[in-house]
């Protein structure tokens, strides 16, 4: 599987032109579309702005919740099925200015709410490693586009694990930097205090390259951070002397998951193997214990906060300023009709939950309590980051589920092992998922999360581990299309 630097070398040595790379990507996008459904929109017109950037002339894809001027942007929702923005997201503009060539807009869970990539208006995204399995979500289309070899990198958004979990199921790298490191201007808001812009790539170095291009303060996003003039790509020197990592006993102890099934136990065994390899190359890795009650609070706190913020953020989706106009004799009837037809049942349930949580009589008991839990979780992790340079955990407790698999959302496995990645969003921490092996011929991954603002250090740690594990640039040898 080719990396950004591979393509850079081919272009610089005149072995290929940027238009030829674009045409190859477009050909693959169309070839795989019917089977895997990565894209909402495929852009067949070559459009390139020259630059001296490392990604100049290299194709990429963009999750369809980034505003792109003049290009259909639906967020995979029927309520926006005809929406063509009049402005562009900052992240998209930066990629344009850097010479990246957009191949298409990718499928997501509707309005980015979900973890399966099955709720988008244009259908489910299928996993390139097994089309009977999910790719995960909500950034599933972007992940699949990279996993299929259509593009070497793609942008996504991550509110709870929406880049990092699909990356684990798709055998690619998924990175979300510190909250505010990349401007969210033009990204359709899901939960503003949790949303991050990030990327899917074929290796850790590519994630550093893309982040270097995208990072920096944006006057149109008051939460965006200053650039600091740090080049993350240059920080990948693999010097990890004295670096200390921790993992959490209550998330990784096989004794707690005896009833979870053979796959989960094998994933945990392989995680312990990865830990031993980390120790072998010089990391200090230690087990810590956290109150299980606090860990079990991650998922309900996340759902409470995200549903409340989503209800507020999407209140403008009425079918009046944009989107398909509803029918009715007055404003209320028009809005009711537009939302009834425009939102899936899944989204309606989220909005109902959010509205209930935000009722004046419920805010103290539900919304503010969830915020207190978030604060407690972040305080605990911050106290550990005072001692350690990073947290290392399995990205999840299994392989990509099949489409017909029943997932018990009340099990310990689901509440803790499958949802701990939301810690990275609670604290706004830089967090990266990298492939770490296979179980049942499906990729699995580990996740490294570090303190706020330590993006370069997290990328360097991940780069060293990637080098040792040896699963850089995974791709199936052949696709049956």
Tab-separated table of C-alpha atoms in Angstrom:
chain	number	residue	atom	x	y	z
A	1	UNK	CA	0.000	0.000	0.000
A	2	UNK	CA	1.587	3.285	-1.134
A	3	UNK	CA	2.175	6.147	1.307
A	4	UNK	CA	2.141	9.909	0.722
A	5	UNK	CA	5.939	9.911	0.471
A	6	UNK	CA	5.820	7.060	-2.060
A	7	UNK	CA	3.539	9.140	-4.263
A	8	UNK	CA	5.686	12.230	-3.657
A	9	UNK	CA	8.714	10.330	-4.918
A	10	UNK	CA	6.875	9.076	-8.032
A	11	UNK	CA	5.708	12.595	-8.854
A	12	UNK	CA	9.088	14.229	-8.254
A	13	UNK	CA	10.846	11.620	-10.375
A	14	UNK	CA	8.304	12.147	-13.186
A	15	UNK	CA	7.278	8.489	-13.074
A	16	UNK	CA	3.653	9.578	-12.968
A	17	UNK	CA	1.664	12.798	-13.242
A	18	UNK	CA	-0.822	14.093	-10.712
A	19	UNK	CA	-3.602	13.725	-13.270
A	20	UNK	CA	-2.686	10.076	-13.756
A	21	UNK	CA	-2.819	9.523	-10.003
A	22	UNK	CA	-6.203	11.236	-9.886
A	23	UNK	CA	-7.549	9.143	-12.750
A	24	UNK	CA	-6.340	5.957	-11.066
A	25	UNK	CA	-8.125	6.944	-7.847
A	26	UNK	CA	-11.314	7.830	-9.709
A	27	UNK	CA	-11.217	4.509	-11.543
A	28	UNK	CA	-10.878	2.601	-8.260
A	29	UNK	CA	-13.574	4.714	-6.611
A	30	UNK	CA	-16.081	3.804	-9.325
A	31	UNK	CA	-14.941	0.176	-9.472
A	32	UNK	CA	-15.416	-0.398	-5.728
A	33	UNK	CA	-18.448	1.835	-5.193
A	34	UNK	CA	-21.238	-0.666	-5.783
A	35	UNK	CA	-19.657	-3.284	-3.558
A	36	UNK	CA	-18.344	-1.156	-0.675
A	37	UNK	CA	-20.281	2.165	-0.914
A	38	UNK	CA	-17.499	4.478	0.261
A	39	UNK	CA	-18.698	7.627	-1.508
A	40	UNK	CA	-21.702	9.920	-1.585
A	41	UNK	CA	-20.144	11.937	-4.419
A	42	UNK	CA	-17.258	11.047	-6.746
A	43	UNK	CA	-15.635	14.025	-8.476
A	44	UNK	CA	-14.628	13.058	-12.005
A	45	UNK	CA	-13.179	16.461	-12.907
A	46	UNK	CA	-9.458	16.951	-12.296
A	47	UNK	CA	-8.942	20.124	-10.263
A	48	UNK	CA	-5.421	20.855	-9.045
A	49	UNK	CA	-3.803	23.927	-7.471
A	50	UNK	CA	0.015	23.755	-7.594
A	51	UNK	CA	1.982	23.960	-4.334
A	52	UNK	CA	5.357	22.992	-2.883
A	53	UNK	CA	3.661	20.852	-0.181
A	54	UNK	CA	4.358	17.151	0.306
A	55	UNK	CA	0.767	16.369	-0.741
A	56	UNK	CA	0.922	18.448	-3.922
A	57	UNK	CA	-0.707	16.453	-6.718
A	58	UNK	CA	-1.832	13.625	-4.422
A	59	UNK	CA	-5.508	12.512	-4.288
A	60	UNK	CA	-7.528	12.288	-1.080
A	61	UNK	CA	-11.142	11.997	0.068
A	62	UNK	CA	-13.223	14.004	2.518
A	63	UNK	CA	-16.007	12.998	4.884
A	64	UNK	CA	-19.294	14.435	3.647
A	65	UNK	CA	-19.831	16.607	6.723
A	66	UNK	CA	-17.116	19.071	5.663
A	67	UNK	CA	-18.524	22.052	3.806
A	68	UNK	CA	-17.191	22.233	0.231
A	69	UNK	CA	-18.163	25.267	-1.822
A	70	UNK	CA	-20.006	24.260	-4.976
A	71	UNK	CA	-19.890	20.535	-4.130
A	72	UNK	CA	-22.823	18.547	-2.756
A	73	UNK	CA	-22.477	18.160	1.035
A	74	UNK	CA	-25.162	15.976	2.623
A	75	UNK	CA	-23.797	14.660	5.937
A	76	UNK	CA	-25.446	11.454	4.650
A	77	UNK	CA	-28.868	12.813	5.638
A	78	UNK	CA	-31.963	13.175	3.486
A	79	UNK	CA	-32.633	16.560	5.045
A	80	UNK	CA	-29.495	17.804	3.232
A	81	UNK	CA	-29.709	15.607	0.141
A	82	UNK	CA	-29.605	18.597	-2.247
A	83	UNK	CA	-27.455	20.976	-0.171
A	84	UNK	CA	-24.567	22.669	-2.026
A	85	UNK	CA	-22.633	25.019	0.302
A	86	UNK	CA	-21.560	28.553	-0.611
A	87	UNK	CA	-18.426	28.343	1.585
A	88	UNK	CA	-15.677	25.836	2.320
A	89	UNK	CA	-14.370	24.341	5.547
A	90	UNK	CA	-10.946	25.595	6.614
A	91	UNK	CA	-9.498	22.061	6.559
A	92	UNK	CA	-10.673	21.573	2.967
A	93	UNK	CA	-9.248	24.950	1.883
A	94	UNK	CA	-5.889	24.111	3.455
A	95	UNK	CA	-5.725	20.834	1.545
A	96	UNK	CA	-6.658	22.655	-1.673
A	97	UNK	CA	-3.948	25.267	-1.082
A	98	UNK	CA	-1.445	22.472	-0.380
A	99	UNK	CA	-2.157	20.950	-3.780
A	100	UNK	CA	-4.204	17.963	-2.634
A	101	UNK	CA	-6.730	16.731	-5.186
A	102	UNK	CA	-10.192	15.844	-3.898
A	103	UNK	CA	-11.513	12.565	-5.302
A	104	UNK	CA	-14.866	12.560	-3.520
A	105	UNK	CA	-17.040	13.038	-0.448
A	106	UNK	CA	-17.458	9.929	1.681
A	107	UNK	CA	-20.397	8.219	3.396
A	108	UNK	CA	-20.913	8.589	7.132
A	109	UNK	CA	-23.492	7.705	9.732
A	110	UNK	CA	-26.264	10.266	9.349
A	111	UNK	CA	-25.083	13.638	10.705
A	112	UNK	CA	-22.036	11.776	12.101
A	113	UNK	CA	-24.152	10.239	14.881
A	114	UNK	CA	-23.341	6.562	15.176
A	115	UNK	CA	-20.572	4.005	15.159
A	116	UNK	CA	-21.554	1.656	12.346
A	117	UNK	CA	-21.713	3.597	9.041
A	118	UNK	CA	-25.053	1.882	8.412
A	119	UNK	CA	-27.397	4.841	8.951
A	120	UNK	CA	-26.352	7.073	6.055
A	121	UNK	CA	-29.067	7.979	3.548
A	122	UNK	CA	-27.179	6.292	0.683
A	123	UNK	CA	-26.717	2.978	2.482
A	124	UNK	CA	-24.156	1.071	4.535
A	125	UNK	CA	-20.397	1.108	4.062
A	126	UNK	CA	-18.880	-2.379	3.899
A	127	UNK	CA	-15.560	-3.488	5.296
A	128	UNK	CA	-12.869	-4.065	2.619
A	129	UNK	CA	-11.519	-7.041	4.574
A	130	UNK	CA	-14.906	-8.767	4.630
A	131	UNK	CA	-17.953	-7.252	2.942
A	132	UNK	CA	-20.220	-9.040	5.418
A	133	UNK	CA	-18.787	-6.912	8.219
A	134	UNK	CA	-19.108	-3.310	9.342
A	135	UNK	CA	-16.323	-0.794	8.874
A	136	UNK	CA	-17.432	1.184	11.932
A	137	UNK	CA	-18.362	4.817	12.099
A	138	UNK	CA	-19.153	7.465	11.815
A	139	UNK	CA	-16.269	8.135	9.391
A	140	UNK	CA	-16.641	4.752	7.688
A	141	UNK	CA	-16.523	5.901	4.076
A	142	UNK	CA	-13.245	7.753	4.567
A	143	UNK	CA	-11.725	4.727	6.297
A	144	UNK	CA	-12.868	2.337	3.561
A	145	UNK	CA	-11.484	4.624	0.839
A	146	UNK	CA	-8.024	4.402	2.410
A	147	UNK	CA	-8.319	0.684	3.235
A	148	UNK	CA	-9.321	-0.044	-0.366
A	149	UNK	CA	-6.297	1.811	-1.712
A	150	UNK	CA	-8.444	4.404	-3.498
A	151	UNK	CA	-6.594	7.270	-1.784
A	152	UNK	CA	-3.553	7.417	0.515
A	153	UNK	CA	-5.318	9.629	3.052
A	154	UNK	CA	-8.765	10.902	3.959
A	155	UNK	CA	-10.250	13.327	6.456
A	156	UNK	CA	-12.843	12.394	9.046
A	157	UNK	CA	-14.320	13.728	12.256
A	158	UNK	CA	-14.095	12.084	15.671
A	159	UNK	CA	-16.608	12.820	18.451
A	160	UNK	CA	-16.344	9.610	20.501
A	161	UNK	CA	-14.162	7.280	18.408
A	162	UNK	CA	-15.413	7.990	14.880
A	163	UNK	CA	-11.960	7.963	13.288
A	164	UNK	CA	-10.057	5.654	15.600
A	165	UNK	CA	-12.571	2.770	15.806
A	166	UNK	CA	-13.123	2.467	12.022
A	167	UNK	CA	-9.345	2.605	11.593
A	168	UNK	CA	-9.035	-0.435	13.861
A	169	UNK	CA	-11.657	-2.346	11.847
A	170	UNK	CA	-10.132	-1.303	8.514
A	171	UNK	CA	-6.459	-1.945	9.220
A	172	UNK	CA	-5.346	1.675	8.749
A	173	UNK	CA	-4.012	4.466	10.959
A	174	UNK	CA	-6.545	6.850	12.499
A	175	UNK	CA	-5.381	10.016	14.265
A	176	UNK	CA	-7.212	12.825	16.018
A	177	UNK	CA	-4.987	15.579	17.407
A	178	UNK	CA	-5.531	17.762	20.451
A	179	UNK	CA	-8.928	19.495	20.556
A	180	UNK	CA	-8.657	22.696	18.530
A	181	UNK	CA	-5.381	21.726	16.855
A	182	UNK	CA	-7.266	21.675	13.520
A	183	UNK	CA	-9.991	24.227	12.837
A	184	UNK	CA	-13.562	22.947	12.896
A	185	UNK	CA	-14.872	25.856	10.812
A	186	UNK	CA	-17.060	24.341	8.112
A	187	UNK	CA	-17.352	20.967	9.828
A	188	UNK	CA	-21.026	20.272	10.539
A	189	UNK	CA	-21.213	20.285	14.323
A	190	UNK	CA	-22.353	17.132	16.123
A	191	UNK	CA	-21.234	17.762	19.727
A	192	UNK	CA	-19.099	20.888	19.744
A	193	UNK	CA	-17.212	20.179	22.963
A	194	UNK	CA	-16.218	16.720	21.701
A	195	UNK	CA	-15.769	17.134	17.921
A	196	UNK	CA	-12.265	16.783	16.453
A	197	UNK	CA	-10.987	16.905	12.859
A	198	UNK	CA	-8.559	14.089	12.072
A	199	UNK	CA	-7.305	11.766	9.370
A	200	UNK	CA	-6.987	8.223	8.089
A	201	UNK	CA	-3.623	7.279	6.610
A	202	UNK	CA	-1.534	4.258	5.693
A	203	UNK	CA	1.187	4.925	8.261
A	204	UNK	CA	1.929	7.166	11.237
A	205	UNK	CA	4.284	9.412	9.272
A	206	UNK	CA	1.492	10.214	6.810
A	207	UNK	CA	-0.723	11.239	9.746
A	208	UNK	CA	2.004	13.655	10.860
A	209	UNK	CA	2.317	15.055	7.326
A	210	UNK	CA	-1.427	15.705	7.019
A	211	UNK	CA	-1.664	17.204	10.513
A	212	UNK	CA	1.240	19.558	9.801
A	213	UNK	CA	-0.726	20.926	6.838
A	214	UNK	CA	-4.039	21.277	8.685
A	215	UNK	CA	-3.000	22.590	12.116
A	216	UNK	CA	-3.044	26.208	13.169
A	217	UNK	CA	-5.231	28.998	14.509
A	218	UNK	CA	-8.299	30.023	12.534
A	219	UNK	CA	-9.989	33.337	13.368
A	220	UNK	CA	-13.299	31.742	12.353
A	221	UNK	CA	-12.983	29.053	15.030
A	222	UNK	CA	-12.545	30.501	18.501
A	223	UNK	CA	-11.544	27.074	19.872
A	224	UNK	CA	-8.643	26.657	17.439
A	225	UNK	CA	-5.083	26.604	18.792
A	226	UNK	CA	-1.991	28.506	17.625
A	227	UNK	CA	0.399	26.629	15.353
A	228	UNK	CA	3.378	26.789	17.785
A	229	UNK	CA	5.679	26.381	14.747
A	230	UNK	CA	6.288	22.722	15.582
A	231	UNK	CA	6.716	20.304	12.687
A	232	UNK	CA	5.361	16.926	13.770
A	233	UNK	CA	6.932	15.102	10.842
A	234	UNK	CA	10.376	16.270	11.954
A	235	UNK	CA	9.654	14.965	15.469
A	236	UNK	CA	9.450	11.348	14.278
A	237	UNK	CA	12.988	10.474	15.357
A	238	UNK	CA	11.945	7.317	17.275
A	239	UNK	CA	13.780	8.500	20.384
A	240	UNK	CA	11.668	7.017	23.157
A	241	UNK	CA	14.308	6.755	25.876
A	242	UNK	CA	12.644	6.952	29.284
A	243	UNK	CA	9.109	7.138	27.834
A	244	UNK	CA	6.510	5.681	30.171
A	245	UNK	CA	3.165	4.228	29.110
A	246	UNK	CA	0.289	2.857	31.181
A	247	UNK	CA	-2.638	0.575	30.483
A	248	UNK	CA	-5.752	0.140	32.602
A	249	UNK	CA	-6.304	-3.176	34.388
A	250	UNK	CA	-10.109	-2.857	34.400
A	251	UNK	CA	-10.112	-2.543	30.597
A	252	UNK	CA	-7.524	-5.189	29.694
A	253	UNK	CA	-7.663	-7.951	32.336
A	254	UNK	CA	-8.787	-11.199	30.599
A	255	UNK	CA	-10.235	-12.411	33.914
A	256	UNK	CA	-12.970	-9.790	33.541
A	257	UNK	CA	-13.967	-11.045	30.096
A	258	UNK	CA	-14.215	-14.813	30.458
A	259	UNK	CA	-17.782	-14.735	29.168
A	260	UNK	CA	-17.103	-12.295	26.336
A	261	UNK	CA	-16.041	-14.971	23.858
A	262	UNK	CA	-12.890	-16.349	22.268
A	263	UNK	CA	-12.325	-13.378	19.955
A	264	UNK	CA	-12.199	-10.861	22.807
A	265	UNK	CA	-9.781	-13.058	24.753
A	266	UNK	CA	-7.553	-13.400	21.688
A	267	UNK	CA	-7.583	-9.629	21.182
A	268	UNK	CA	-6.493	-9.151	24.794
A	269	UNK	CA	-3.778	-11.796	24.430
A	270	UNK	CA	-2.411	-10.007	21.379
A	271	UNK	CA	-2.537	-6.722	23.260
A	272	UNK	CA	-0.335	-8.196	25.970
A	273	UNK	CA	2.055	-9.408	23.245
A	274	UNK	CA	2.222	-5.852	21.920
A	275	UNK	CA	2.985	-4.589	25.426
A	276	UNK	CA	5.915	-6.979	25.689
A	277	UNK	CA	7.257	-5.726	22.349
A	278	UNK	CA	6.975	-2.152	23.629
A	279	UNK	CA	9.025	-3.078	26.678
A	280	UNK	CA	11.570	-4.829	24.482
A	281	UNK	CA	12.283	-1.660	22.475
A	282	UNK	CA	12.698	0.510	25.552
A	283	UNK	CA	9.321	1.720	26.755
A	284	UNK	CA	8.461	1.507	30.432
A	285	UNK	CA	4.921	0.080	30.486
A	286	UNK	CA	2.941	-0.292	33.698
A	287	UNK	CA	-0.526	-1.410	34.691
A	288	UNK	CA	-2.723	0.997	36.645
A	289	UNK	CA	-6.109	0.566	38.273
A	290	UNK	CA	-9.092	2.916	37.935
A	291	UNK	CA	-12.417	2.675	39.732
A	292	UNK	CA	-14.608	0.512	37.491
A	293	UNK	CA	-17.635	2.670	38.295
A	294	UNK	CA	-15.871	5.630	36.708
A	295	UNK	CA	-15.038	3.625	33.589
A	296	UNK	CA	-18.617	2.391	33.289
A	297	UNK	CA	-19.728	6.031	33.342
A	298	UNK	CA	-17.887	6.842	30.098
A	299	UNK	CA	-20.615	5.647	27.747
A	300	UNK	CA	-23.682	7.130	29.509
A	301	UNK	CA	-21.856	10.437	30.067
A	302	UNK	CA	-20.863	10.534	26.402
A	303	UNK	CA	-24.399	9.778	25.214
A	304	UNK	CA	-25.920	12.386	27.514
A	305	UNK	CA	-23.552	15.184	26.503
A	306	UNK	CA	-23.449	14.338	22.786
A	307	UNK	CA	-27.227	14.000	22.375
A	308	UNK	CA	-27.820	17.289	24.186
A	309	UNK	CA	-25.255	19.164	22.109
A	310	UNK	CA	-26.459	17.524	18.884
A	311	UNK	CA	-30.041	18.625	19.508
A	312	UNK	CA	-28.882	22.212	19.934
A	313	UNK	CA	-26.424	22.168	17.016
A	314	UNK	CA	-28.905	20.726	14.528
A	315	UNK	CA	-31.831	22.946	15.421
A	316	UNK	CA	-31.239	24.825	12.150
A	317	UNK	CA	-32.159	21.742	10.084
A	318	UNK	CA	-35.769	22.779	9.584
A	319	UNK	CA	-36.195	22.488	5.817
A	320	UNK	CA	-36.593	26.272	5.589
A	321	UNK	CA	-33.162	27.956	5.100
A	322	UNK	CA	-31.859	24.956	3.121
A	323	UNK	CA	-32.706	21.333	2.387
A	324	UNK	CA	-35.949	19.885	0.979
A	325	UNK	CA	-38.900	22.098	1.903
A	326	UNK	CA	-41.601	20.357	3.901
A	327	UNK	CA	-45.313	20.627	3.220
A	328	UNK	CA	-47.768	22.452	5.454
A	329	UNK	CA	-49.953	25.483	5.968
A	330	UNK	CA	-47.668	27.233	8.475
A	331	UNK	CA	-44.076	27.274	9.689
A	332	UNK	CA	-44.603	24.597	12.338
A	333	UNK	CA	-46.273	22.201	9.899
A	334	UNK	CA	-43.533	22.765	7.305
A	335	UNK	CA	-40.783	22.100	9.859
A	336	UNK	CA	-42.566	19.044	11.248
A	337	UNK	CA	-43.007	17.541	7.780
A	338	UNK	CA	-39.416	18.277	6.709
A	339	UNK	CA	-37.937	16.729	9.831
A	340	UNK	CA	-40.265	13.724	9.766
A	341	UNK	CA	-39.230	12.914	6.192
A	342	UNK	CA	-35.643	14.140	6.436
A	343	UNK	CA	-34.380	12.332	9.543
A	344	UNK	CA	-34.049	8.595	10.096
A	345	UNK	CA	-35.641	6.987	13.150
A	346	UNK	CA	-32.181	6.659	14.709
A	347	UNK	CA	-31.563	10.413	14.489
A	348	UNK	CA	-35.040	11.254	15.745
A	349	UNK	CA	-34.393	9.164	18.858
A	350	UNK	CA	-31.145	11.030	19.506
A	351	UNK	CA	-32.880	14.386	19.178
A	352	UNK	CA	-35.692	13.317	21.487
A	353	UNK	CA	-33.125	12.200	24.063
A	354	UNK	CA	-31.260	15.470	23.691
A	355	UNK	CA	-34.419	17.540	24.078
A	356	UNK	CA	-35.382	15.603	27.207
A	357	UNK	CA	-31.895	16.040	28.693
A	358	UNK	CA	-32.004	19.789	28.063
A	359	UNK	CA	-35.401	20.351	29.659
A	360	UNK	CA	-34.970	22.819	32.506
A	361	UNK	CA	-36.156	20.299	35.088
A	362	UNK	CA	-33.690	17.666	33.835
A	363	UNK	CA	-30.518	19.681	33.252
A	364	UNK	CA	-29.128	19.401	36.773
A	365	UNK	CA	-29.863	15.671	37.126
A	366	UNK	CA	-28.776	14.644	33.613
A	367	UNK	CA	-26.705	17.135	31.623
A	368	UNK	CA	-24.750	18.709	34.472
A	369	UNK	CA	-24.174	15.364	36.161
A	370	UNK	CA	-22.769	14.007	32.892
A	371	UNK	CA	-20.456	17.001	32.733
A	372	UNK	CA	-19.317	16.317	36.292
A	373	UNK	CA	-18.566	12.707	35.373
A	374	UNK	CA	-16.604	13.874	32.358
A	375	UNK	CA	-14.609	16.183	34.611
A	376	UNK	CA	-13.883	13.354	37.067
A	377	UNK	CA	-12.687	11.061	34.272
A	378	UNK	CA	-10.454	13.760	32.782
A	379	UNK	CA	-9.023	14.652	36.200
A	380	UNK	CA	-8.092	11.014	36.758
A	381	UNK	CA	-6.415	10.639	33.370
A	382	UNK	CA	-4.611	13.973	33.788
A	383	UNK	CA	-3.215	12.772	37.109
A	384	UNK	CA	-1.805	9.726	35.310
A	385	UNK	CA	-0.366	11.924	32.548
A	386	UNK	CA	1.570	13.730	35.273
A	387	UNK	CA	3.473	10.445	35.654
A	388	UNK	CA	3.240	8.829	32.226
A	389	UNK	CA	3.824	10.004	28.644
A	390	UNK	CA	0.881	8.086	27.236
A	391	UNK	CA	-1.896	5.545	27.652
A	392	UNK	CA	-1.866	2.384	25.537
A	393	UNK	CA	-4.941	0.175	25.182
A	394	UNK	CA	-6.599	-2.149	22.679
A	395	UNK	CA	-8.739	-0.054	20.326
A	396	UNK	CA	-11.674	-2.342	21.115
A	397	UNK	CA	-12.659	-5.756	22.308
A	398	UNK	CA	-13.072	-7.549	19.007
A	399	UNK	CA	-12.961	-7.501	15.247
A	400	UNK	CA	-15.405	-5.690	12.983
A	401	UNK	CA	-18.921	-7.051	13.714
A	402	UNK	CA	-21.020	-8.660	11.018
A	403	UNK	CA	-24.070	-6.747	9.817
A	404	UNK	CA	-26.427	-9.187	11.516
A	405	UNK	CA	-24.474	-9.457	14.773
A	406	UNK	CA	-26.339	-8.617	17.948
A	407	UNK	CA	-24.315	-6.371	20.251
A	408	UNK	CA	-25.327	-6.317	23.894
A	409	UNK	CA	-25.036	-2.640	24.725
A	410	UNK	CA	-25.412	-3.314	28.445
A	411	UNK	CA	-22.534	-5.759	28.757
A	412	UNK	CA	-19.294	-4.838	30.494
A	413	UNK	CA	-17.489	-5.419	27.221
A	414	UNK	CA	-19.598	-2.829	25.475
A	415	UNK	CA	-19.604	-0.280	28.277
A	416	UNK	CA	-15.874	-0.255	28.943
A	417	UNK	CA	-13.761	-2.152	26.422
A	418	UNK	CA	-15.675	-0.791	23.420
A	419	UNK	CA	-16.083	2.783	24.615
A	420	UNK	CA	-12.896	3.879	26.347
A	421	UNK	CA	-11.751	5.786	23.231
A	422	UNK	CA	-14.226	8.516	24.214
A	423	UNK	CA	-11.752	9.451	26.960
A	424	UNK	CA	-9.713	11.080	24.200
A	425	UNK	CA	-12.676	13.318	23.348
A	426	UNK	CA	-13.558	14.077	26.960
A	427	UNK	CA	-10.055	15.420	27.576
A	428	UNK	CA	-9.335	16.713	24.080
A	429	UNK	CA	-6.234	14.500	24.025
A	430	UNK	CA	-4.205	13.555	20.927
A	431	UNK	CA	-5.054	9.925	20.205
A	432	UNK	CA	-3.988	7.502	17.484
A	433	UNK	CA	-5.000	3.972	16.484
A	434	UNK	CA	-2.485	1.777	14.642
A	435	UNK	CA	-2.831	-1.788	13.297
A	436	UNK	CA	-1.415	-4.413	15.639
A	437	UNK	CA	-2.260	-7.758	14.049
A	438	UNK	CA	-5.078	-10.041	12.982
A	439	UNK	CA	-7.742	-12.179	14.601
A	440	UNK	CA	-9.849	-14.448	12.360
A	441	UNK	CA	-8.147	-12.829	9.342
A	442	UNK	CA	-9.510	-9.423	10.383
A	443	UNK	CA	-7.335	-6.496	11.504
A	444	UNK	CA	-7.143	-5.385	15.124
A	445	UNK	CA	-5.421	-2.351	16.584
A	446	UNK	CA	-3.966	-0.622	19.590
A	447	UNK	CA	-4.558	2.981	20.617
A	448	UNK	CA	-2.077	5.453	22.066
A	449	UNK	CA	-3.417	8.575	23.796
A	450	UNK	CA	-1.287	11.316	25.325
A	451	UNK	CA	-1.588	14.607	27.222
A	452	UNK	CA	-3.100	17.674	25.617
A	453	UNK	CA	-0.769	19.534	23.239
A	454	UNK	CA	1.666	16.604	23.071
A	455	UNK	CA	0.664	15.658	19.525
A	456	UNK	CA	4.228	15.305	18.288
A	457	UNK	CA	5.198	13.065	21.190
A	458	UNK	CA	2.159	10.820	20.650
A	459	UNK	CA	2.938	10.528	16.934
A	460	UNK	CA	6.563	9.682	17.681
A	461	UNK	CA	5.579	7.000	20.219
A	462	UNK	CA	3.128	5.509	17.712
A	463	UNK	CA	5.730	5.638	14.944
A	464	UNK	CA	8.200	3.654	17.022
A	465	UNK	CA	5.588	1.061	17.984
A	466	UNK	CA	4.399	0.801	14.368
A	467	UNK	CA	7.965	0.088	13.304
A	468	UNK	CA	8.297	-2.709	15.885
A	469	UNK	CA	4.883	-4.318	15.289
A	470	UNK	CA	5.421	-4.413	11.530
A	471	UNK	CA	1.845	-3.790	10.340
A	472	UNK	CA	2.470	-0.573	8.427
A	473	UNK	CA	0.439	-0.063	5.242
A	474	UNK	CA	-1.906	-3.036	5.495
A	475	UNK	CA	-3.983	-3.869	2.436
A	476	UNK	CA	-5.573	-7.055	1.130
A	477	UNK	CA	-3.620	-8.522	-1.747
A	478	UNK	CA	-6.660	-8.808	-3.969
A	479	UNK	CA	-10.248	-7.585	-3.958
A	480	UNK	CA	-13.074	-9.555	-5.503
A	481	UNK	CA	-14.929	-6.772	-7.309
